[in-house]
Short mmCIF file of C-alpha atoms and ligand atoms in Angstrom, two decimals:
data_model
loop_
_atom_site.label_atom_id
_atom_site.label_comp_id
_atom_site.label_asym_id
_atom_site.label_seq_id
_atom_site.Cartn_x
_atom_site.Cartn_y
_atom_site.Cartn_z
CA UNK A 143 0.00 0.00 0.00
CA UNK A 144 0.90 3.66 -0.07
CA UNK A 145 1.37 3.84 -3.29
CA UNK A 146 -1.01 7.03 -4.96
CA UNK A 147 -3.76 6.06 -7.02
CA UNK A 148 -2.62 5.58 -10.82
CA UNK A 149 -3.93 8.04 -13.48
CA UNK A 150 -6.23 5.32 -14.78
CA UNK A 151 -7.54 7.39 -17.81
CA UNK A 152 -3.61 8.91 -19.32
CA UNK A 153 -2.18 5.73 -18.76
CA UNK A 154 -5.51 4.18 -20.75
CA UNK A 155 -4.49 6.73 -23.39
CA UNK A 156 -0.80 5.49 -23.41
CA UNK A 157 -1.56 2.14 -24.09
CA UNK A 158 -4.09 2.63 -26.96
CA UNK A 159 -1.67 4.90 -28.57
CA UNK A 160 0.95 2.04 -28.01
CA UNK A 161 -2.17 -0.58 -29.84
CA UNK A 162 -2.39 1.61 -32.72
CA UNK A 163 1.15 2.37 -33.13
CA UNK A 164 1.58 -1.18 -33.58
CA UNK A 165 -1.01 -2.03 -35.56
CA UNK A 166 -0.27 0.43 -38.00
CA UNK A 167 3.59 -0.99 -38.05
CA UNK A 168 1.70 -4.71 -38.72
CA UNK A 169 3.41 -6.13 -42.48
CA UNK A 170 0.40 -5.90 -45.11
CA UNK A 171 -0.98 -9.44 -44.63
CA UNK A 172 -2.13 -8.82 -40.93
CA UNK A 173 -3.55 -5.29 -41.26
CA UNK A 174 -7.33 -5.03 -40.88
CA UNK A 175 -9.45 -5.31 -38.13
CA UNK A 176 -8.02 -3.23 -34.95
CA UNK A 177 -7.02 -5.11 -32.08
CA UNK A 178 -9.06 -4.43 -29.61
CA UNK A 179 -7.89 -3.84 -26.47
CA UNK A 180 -9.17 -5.87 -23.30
CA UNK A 181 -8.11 -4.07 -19.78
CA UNK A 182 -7.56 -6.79 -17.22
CA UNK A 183 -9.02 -5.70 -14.25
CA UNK A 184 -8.20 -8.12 -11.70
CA UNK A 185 -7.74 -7.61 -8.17
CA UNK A 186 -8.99 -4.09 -9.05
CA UNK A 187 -11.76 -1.82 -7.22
CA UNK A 188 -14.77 -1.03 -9.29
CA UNK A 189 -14.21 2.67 -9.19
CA UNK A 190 -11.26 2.13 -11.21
CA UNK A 191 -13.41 0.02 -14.11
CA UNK A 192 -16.18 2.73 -13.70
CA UNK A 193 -13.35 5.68 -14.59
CA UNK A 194 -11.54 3.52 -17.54
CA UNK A 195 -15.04 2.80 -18.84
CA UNK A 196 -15.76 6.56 -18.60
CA UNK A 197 -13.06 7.16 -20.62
CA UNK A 198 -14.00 5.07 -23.02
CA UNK A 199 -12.92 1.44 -22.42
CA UNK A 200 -15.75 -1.07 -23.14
CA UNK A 201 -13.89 -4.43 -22.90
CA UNK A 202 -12.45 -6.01 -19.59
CA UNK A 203 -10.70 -8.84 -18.24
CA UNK A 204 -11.25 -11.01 -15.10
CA UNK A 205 -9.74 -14.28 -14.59
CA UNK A 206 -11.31 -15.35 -11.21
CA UNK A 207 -14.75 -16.69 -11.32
CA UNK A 208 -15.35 -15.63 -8.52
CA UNK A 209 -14.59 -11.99 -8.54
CA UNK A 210 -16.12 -11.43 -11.95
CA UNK A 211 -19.50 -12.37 -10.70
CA UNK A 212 -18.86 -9.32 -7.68
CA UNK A 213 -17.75 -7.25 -10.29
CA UNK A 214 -20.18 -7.83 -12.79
CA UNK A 215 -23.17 -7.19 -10.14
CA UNK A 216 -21.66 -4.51 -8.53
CA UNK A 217 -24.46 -1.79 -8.33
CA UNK A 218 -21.36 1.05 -9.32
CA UNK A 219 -20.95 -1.04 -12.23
CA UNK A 220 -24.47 -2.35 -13.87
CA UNK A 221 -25.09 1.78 -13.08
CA UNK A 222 -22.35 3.45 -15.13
CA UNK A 223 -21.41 0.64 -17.64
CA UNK A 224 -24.37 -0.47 -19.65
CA UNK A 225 -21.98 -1.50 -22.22
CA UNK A 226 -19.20 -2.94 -20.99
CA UNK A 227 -18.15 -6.05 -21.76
CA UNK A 228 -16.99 -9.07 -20.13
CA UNK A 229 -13.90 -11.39 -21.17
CA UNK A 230 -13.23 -14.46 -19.25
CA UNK A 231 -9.86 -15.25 -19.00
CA UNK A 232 -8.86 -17.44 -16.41
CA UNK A 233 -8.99 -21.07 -15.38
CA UNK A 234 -12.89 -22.67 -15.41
CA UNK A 235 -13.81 -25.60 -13.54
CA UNK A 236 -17.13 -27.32 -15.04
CA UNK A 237 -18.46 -26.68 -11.75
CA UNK A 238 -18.75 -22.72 -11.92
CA UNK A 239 -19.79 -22.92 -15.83
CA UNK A 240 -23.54 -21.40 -14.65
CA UNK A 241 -21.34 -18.40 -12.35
CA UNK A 242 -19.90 -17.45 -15.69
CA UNK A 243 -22.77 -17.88 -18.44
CA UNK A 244 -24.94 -15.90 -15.49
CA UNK A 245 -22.86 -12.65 -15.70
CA UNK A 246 -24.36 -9.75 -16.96
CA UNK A 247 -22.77 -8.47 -19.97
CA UNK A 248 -20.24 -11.41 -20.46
CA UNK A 249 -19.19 -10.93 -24.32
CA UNK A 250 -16.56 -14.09 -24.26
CA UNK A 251 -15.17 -16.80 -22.52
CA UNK A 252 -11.39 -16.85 -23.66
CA UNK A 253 -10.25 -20.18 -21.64
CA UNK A 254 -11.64 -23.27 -23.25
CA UNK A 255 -9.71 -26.25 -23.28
CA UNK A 256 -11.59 -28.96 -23.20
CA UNK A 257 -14.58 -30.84 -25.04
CA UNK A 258 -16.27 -31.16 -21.75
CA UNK A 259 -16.05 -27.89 -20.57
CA UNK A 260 -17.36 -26.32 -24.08
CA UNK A 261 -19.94 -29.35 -23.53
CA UNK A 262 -21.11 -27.53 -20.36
CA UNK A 263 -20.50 -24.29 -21.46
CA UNK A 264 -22.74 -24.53 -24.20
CA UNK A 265 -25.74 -26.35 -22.38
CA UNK A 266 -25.51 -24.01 -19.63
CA UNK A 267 -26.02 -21.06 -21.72
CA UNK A 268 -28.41 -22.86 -24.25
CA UNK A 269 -30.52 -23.23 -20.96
CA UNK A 270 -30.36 -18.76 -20.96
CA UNK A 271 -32.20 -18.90 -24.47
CA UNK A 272 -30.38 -15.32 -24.86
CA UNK A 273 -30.86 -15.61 -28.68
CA UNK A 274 -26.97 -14.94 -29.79
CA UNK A 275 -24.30 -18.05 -29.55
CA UNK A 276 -21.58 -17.34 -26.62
CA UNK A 277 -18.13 -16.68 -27.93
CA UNK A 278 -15.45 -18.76 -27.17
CA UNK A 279 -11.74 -18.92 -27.74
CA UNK A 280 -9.84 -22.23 -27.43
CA UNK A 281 -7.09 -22.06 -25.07
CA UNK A 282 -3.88 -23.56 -26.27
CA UNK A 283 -0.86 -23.92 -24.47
CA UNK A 284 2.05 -23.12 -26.74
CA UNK A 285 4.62 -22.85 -24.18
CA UNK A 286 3.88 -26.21 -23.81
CA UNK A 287 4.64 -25.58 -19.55
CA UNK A 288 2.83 -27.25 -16.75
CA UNK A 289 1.38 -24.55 -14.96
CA UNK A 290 -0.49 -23.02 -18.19
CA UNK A 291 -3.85 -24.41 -19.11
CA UNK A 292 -4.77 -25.05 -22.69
CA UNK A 293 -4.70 -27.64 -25.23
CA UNK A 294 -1.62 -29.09 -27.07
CA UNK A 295 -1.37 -27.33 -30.14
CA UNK A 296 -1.83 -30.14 -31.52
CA UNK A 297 -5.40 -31.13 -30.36
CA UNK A 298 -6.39 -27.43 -30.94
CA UNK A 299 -8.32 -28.06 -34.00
CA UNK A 300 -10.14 -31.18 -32.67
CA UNK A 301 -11.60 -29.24 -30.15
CA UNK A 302 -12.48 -26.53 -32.74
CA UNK A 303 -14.13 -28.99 -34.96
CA UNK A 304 -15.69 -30.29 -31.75
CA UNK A 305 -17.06 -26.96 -30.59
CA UNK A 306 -18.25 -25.99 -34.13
CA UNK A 307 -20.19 -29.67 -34.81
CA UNK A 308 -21.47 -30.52 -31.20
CA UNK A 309 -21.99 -26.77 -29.78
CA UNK A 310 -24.66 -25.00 -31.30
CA UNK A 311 -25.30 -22.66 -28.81
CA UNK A 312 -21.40 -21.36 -28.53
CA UNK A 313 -19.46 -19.46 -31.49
CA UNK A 314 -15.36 -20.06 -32.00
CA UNK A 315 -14.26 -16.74 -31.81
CA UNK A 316 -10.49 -17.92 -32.19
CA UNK A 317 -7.60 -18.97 -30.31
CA UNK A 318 -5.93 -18.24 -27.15
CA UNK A 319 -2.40 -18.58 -25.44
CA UNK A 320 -0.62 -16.95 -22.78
CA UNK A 321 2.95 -18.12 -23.12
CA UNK A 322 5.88 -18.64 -21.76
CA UNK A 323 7.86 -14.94 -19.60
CA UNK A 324 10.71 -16.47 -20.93
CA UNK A 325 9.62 -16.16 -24.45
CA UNK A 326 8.36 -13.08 -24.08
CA UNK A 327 11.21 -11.01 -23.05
CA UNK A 328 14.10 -13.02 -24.47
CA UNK A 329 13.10 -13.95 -27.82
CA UNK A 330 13.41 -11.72 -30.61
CA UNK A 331 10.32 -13.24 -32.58
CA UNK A 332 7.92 -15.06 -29.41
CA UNK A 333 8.26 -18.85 -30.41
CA UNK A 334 4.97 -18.79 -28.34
CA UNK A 335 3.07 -16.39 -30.67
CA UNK A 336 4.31 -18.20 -33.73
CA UNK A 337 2.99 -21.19 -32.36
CA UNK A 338 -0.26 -19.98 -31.98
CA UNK A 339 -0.16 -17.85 -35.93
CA UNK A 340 0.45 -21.61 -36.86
CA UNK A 341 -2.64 -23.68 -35.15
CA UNK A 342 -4.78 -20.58 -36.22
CA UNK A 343 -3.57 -21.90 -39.63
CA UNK A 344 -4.15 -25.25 -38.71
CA UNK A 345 -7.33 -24.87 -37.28
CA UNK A 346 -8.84 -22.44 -40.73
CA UNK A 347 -7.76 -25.57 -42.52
CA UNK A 348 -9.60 -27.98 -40.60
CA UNK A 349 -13.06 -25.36 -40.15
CA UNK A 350 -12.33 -24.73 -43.86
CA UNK A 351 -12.40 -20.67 -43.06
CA UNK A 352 -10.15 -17.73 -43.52
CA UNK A 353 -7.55 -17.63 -41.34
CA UNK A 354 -8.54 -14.02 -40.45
CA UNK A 355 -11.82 -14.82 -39.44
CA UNK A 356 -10.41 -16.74 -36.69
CA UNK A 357 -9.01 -14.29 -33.77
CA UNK A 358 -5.58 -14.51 -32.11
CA UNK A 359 -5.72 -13.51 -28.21
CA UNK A 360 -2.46 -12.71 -27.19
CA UNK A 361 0.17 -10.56 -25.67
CA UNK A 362 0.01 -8.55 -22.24
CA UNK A 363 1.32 -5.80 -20.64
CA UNK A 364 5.19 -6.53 -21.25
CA UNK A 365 4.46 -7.86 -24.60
CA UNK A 366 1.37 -6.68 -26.37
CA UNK A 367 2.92 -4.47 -29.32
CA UNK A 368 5.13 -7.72 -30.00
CA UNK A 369 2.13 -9.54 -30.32
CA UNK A 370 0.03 -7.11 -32.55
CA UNK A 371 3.08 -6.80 -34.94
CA UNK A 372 2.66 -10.82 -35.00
CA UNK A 373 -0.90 -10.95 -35.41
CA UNK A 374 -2.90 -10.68 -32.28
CA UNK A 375 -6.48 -9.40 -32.48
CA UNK A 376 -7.03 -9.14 -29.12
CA UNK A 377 -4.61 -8.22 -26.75
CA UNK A 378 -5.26 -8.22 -22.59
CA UNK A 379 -3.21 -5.48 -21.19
CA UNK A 380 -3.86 -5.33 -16.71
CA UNK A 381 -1.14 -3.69 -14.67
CA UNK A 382 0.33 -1.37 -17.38
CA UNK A 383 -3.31 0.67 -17.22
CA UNK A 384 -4.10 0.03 -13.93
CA UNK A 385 -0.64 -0.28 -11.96
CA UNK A 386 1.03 -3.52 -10.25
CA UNK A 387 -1.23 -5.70 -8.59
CA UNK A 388 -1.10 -6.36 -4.39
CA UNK A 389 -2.39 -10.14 -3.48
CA UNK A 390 -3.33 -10.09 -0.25
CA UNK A 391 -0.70 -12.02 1.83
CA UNK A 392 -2.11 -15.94 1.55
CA UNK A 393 -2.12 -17.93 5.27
CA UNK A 394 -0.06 -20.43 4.29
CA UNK A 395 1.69 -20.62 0.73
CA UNK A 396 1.67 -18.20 -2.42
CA UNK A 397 0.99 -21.10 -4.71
CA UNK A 398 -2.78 -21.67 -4.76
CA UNK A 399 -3.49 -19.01 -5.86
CA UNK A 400 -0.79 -18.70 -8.46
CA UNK A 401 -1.56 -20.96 -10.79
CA UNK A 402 -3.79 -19.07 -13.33
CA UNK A 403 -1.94 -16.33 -12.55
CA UNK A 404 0.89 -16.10 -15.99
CA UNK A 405 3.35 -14.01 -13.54
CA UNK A 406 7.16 -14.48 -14.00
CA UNK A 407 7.79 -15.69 -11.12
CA UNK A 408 5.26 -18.59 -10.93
CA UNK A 409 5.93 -19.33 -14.52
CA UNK A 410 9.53 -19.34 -14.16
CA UNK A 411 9.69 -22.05 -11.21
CA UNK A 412 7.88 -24.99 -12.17
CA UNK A 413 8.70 -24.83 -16.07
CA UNK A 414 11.71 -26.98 -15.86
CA UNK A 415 9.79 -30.17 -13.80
CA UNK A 416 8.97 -32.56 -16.43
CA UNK A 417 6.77 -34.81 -14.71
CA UNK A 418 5.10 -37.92 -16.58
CA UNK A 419 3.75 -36.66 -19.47
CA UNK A 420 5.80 -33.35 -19.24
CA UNK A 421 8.40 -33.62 -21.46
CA UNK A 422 5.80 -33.52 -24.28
CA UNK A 423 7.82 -31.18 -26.42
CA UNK A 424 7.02 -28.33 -28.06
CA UNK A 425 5.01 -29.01 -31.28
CA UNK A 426 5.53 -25.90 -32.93
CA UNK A 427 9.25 -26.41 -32.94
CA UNK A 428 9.54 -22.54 -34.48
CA UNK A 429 11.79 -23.01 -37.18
CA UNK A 430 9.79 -22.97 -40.06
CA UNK A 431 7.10 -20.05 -39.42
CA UNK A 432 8.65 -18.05 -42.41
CA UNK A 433 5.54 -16.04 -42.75
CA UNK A 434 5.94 -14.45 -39.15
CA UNK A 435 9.68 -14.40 -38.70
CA UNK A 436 10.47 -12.61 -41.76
CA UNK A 437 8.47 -9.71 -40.05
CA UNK A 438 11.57 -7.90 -38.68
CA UNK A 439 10.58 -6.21 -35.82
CA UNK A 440 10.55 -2.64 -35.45
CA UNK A 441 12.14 -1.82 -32.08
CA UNK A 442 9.36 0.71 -31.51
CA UNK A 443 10.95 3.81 -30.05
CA UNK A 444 8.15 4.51 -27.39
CA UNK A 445 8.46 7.67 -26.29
CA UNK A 446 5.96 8.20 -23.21
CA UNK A 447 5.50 12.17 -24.06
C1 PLP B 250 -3.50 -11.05 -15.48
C2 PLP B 250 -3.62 -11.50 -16.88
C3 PLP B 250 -3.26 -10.66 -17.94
C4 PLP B 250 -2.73 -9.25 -17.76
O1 PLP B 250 -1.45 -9.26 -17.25
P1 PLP B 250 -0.57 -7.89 -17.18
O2 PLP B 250 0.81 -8.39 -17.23
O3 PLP B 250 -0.93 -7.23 -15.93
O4 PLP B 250 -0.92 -7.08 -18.36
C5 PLP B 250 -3.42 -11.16 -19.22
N1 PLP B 250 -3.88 -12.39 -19.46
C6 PLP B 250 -4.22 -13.23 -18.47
C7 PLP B 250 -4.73 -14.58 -18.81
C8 PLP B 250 -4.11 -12.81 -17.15
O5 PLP B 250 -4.45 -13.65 -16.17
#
């Protein structure tokens, strides 16, 4: 604590400068649609959603179920934010499917990585009747660590096909990953991103779409401009708008909590245990994504002025 409240709304304005600097910087075959910008609100206050939404944010990010559903009821917020919208984005257990598909305003669930939790996903909010499908984003875990959630790359379409033949009531909005910190700030090209540029391929193929009908959600505070230069649609940017985040001190250990939480620190420790079943390697083994790498990456002079 004792840190002064952060200027919310300039450092809002920073970032979507930042979004459309690097959008515009994209190479010819990714320009388009505008990433859109999701602020990850977690561990936040209200008041602090209520002033970015003033401002003009209308898409946020929550990755506890739990908090969400406070959030999403909170009197400040169903007052002043008619129109915001929700993004899921952490880990879902089947047994809080109806907490989610209940919140008001949810616009997509960003974390699915399995058949039976789109299974329950999609009968829980066929049982709403609200007319439109519920977006969903598969969940794939490119870094290919233990403590990230998602599909193998290589099961990614399966489960697309899967949601698109056995889920009328949800849509496949595209694909997810969070990634490896490693990646992210050593790497000149994310391996991680690549990866997921690749199943998106993959998974067009299989759907028989475009591939740029399929979204890419990727890249976060430390990263996001890396990832819009590489494709991402849909970037989820927390502590760069709305400072550092303060976990309350946990009884006993730091690690329950930790797990859906992509911070360096958690990711770094347990990436190296291959348990049974671990060692399953990388399948994008990032040597052949021509298409991406020969992007050369602008080292973006960000001046904060
Ligand atoms: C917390 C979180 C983010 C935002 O992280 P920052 O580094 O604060 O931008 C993005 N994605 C997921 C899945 C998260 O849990």
């Amino acid at each position: 604590m004792g840190s002064k409240a952060p200027d919310i709304v300039r450092q809002l304005k920073f970032v979507i400068d930042r979004v459309n600097a690097a959008a515009r910087s994209r190479p010819p075959h990714l320009q388009g649609k505008e990433p859109r910008l999701v602020a990850v609100s977690k561990t936040k206050p209200s008041l602090m959603i209520v002033e970015a939404y003033t401002s003009g944010q209308r898409h946020f990010g929550e990755n506890y179920v739990q908090e969400l559903v406070e959030k999403s009821t909170d009197p400040q917020i169903l007052q002043n934010c008619a129109d915001l919208r929700w993004h899921f984005i952490g880990n879902l257990q089947k047994n809080k499917v109806n907490k989610i598909t209940g919140v008001p305003n949810l616009f997509m669930v960003e974390t699915v990585d399995s058949e039976k939790l789109a299974m329950a996903l999609n009968n829980s909010w066929g049982k709403l009747s609200r007319g439109e499908p519920l977006r969903i984003m598969v969940q794939v875990n490119t870094s290919g660590e233990e403590n990230k959630s998602g599909v193998k790359p290589s099961e990614a379409s399966a489960l697309a096909l899967f949601v698109r033949d056995k889920c009328p009531h949800l849509q496949l909005a595209g694909l997810m990953t969070i990634g490896s910190y490693e990646s992210s700030t050593t790497a000149t090209v994310n391996p991680d991103f690549q990866c997921l540029v690749q199943c998106r391929k993959e998974v067009a193929e299989a759907l028989g779409v475009a591939e740029l009908d399929l979204e890419l959600s990727m890249g976060m505070s430390h990263d996001f401009e890396h990832a819009i230069e590489t494709g991402s649609t849909n970037v989820r940017v927390g502590s760069t708008i709305f400072g550092a985040r303060q976990y309350p001190p946990k009884p006993d250990s730091a690690a329950s909590g930790a797990a859906s939480e992509p911070n360096p620190s958690s990711a770094s420790t347990s990436a190296s245990t291959a348990g049974p079943g671990g060692d399953s390697a990388k399948q994008c083994s990032s040597t052949d994504k021509v298409e991406v790498a020969e992007t050369e990456l602008h080292s973006l002079s960000l001046n904060s002025s």
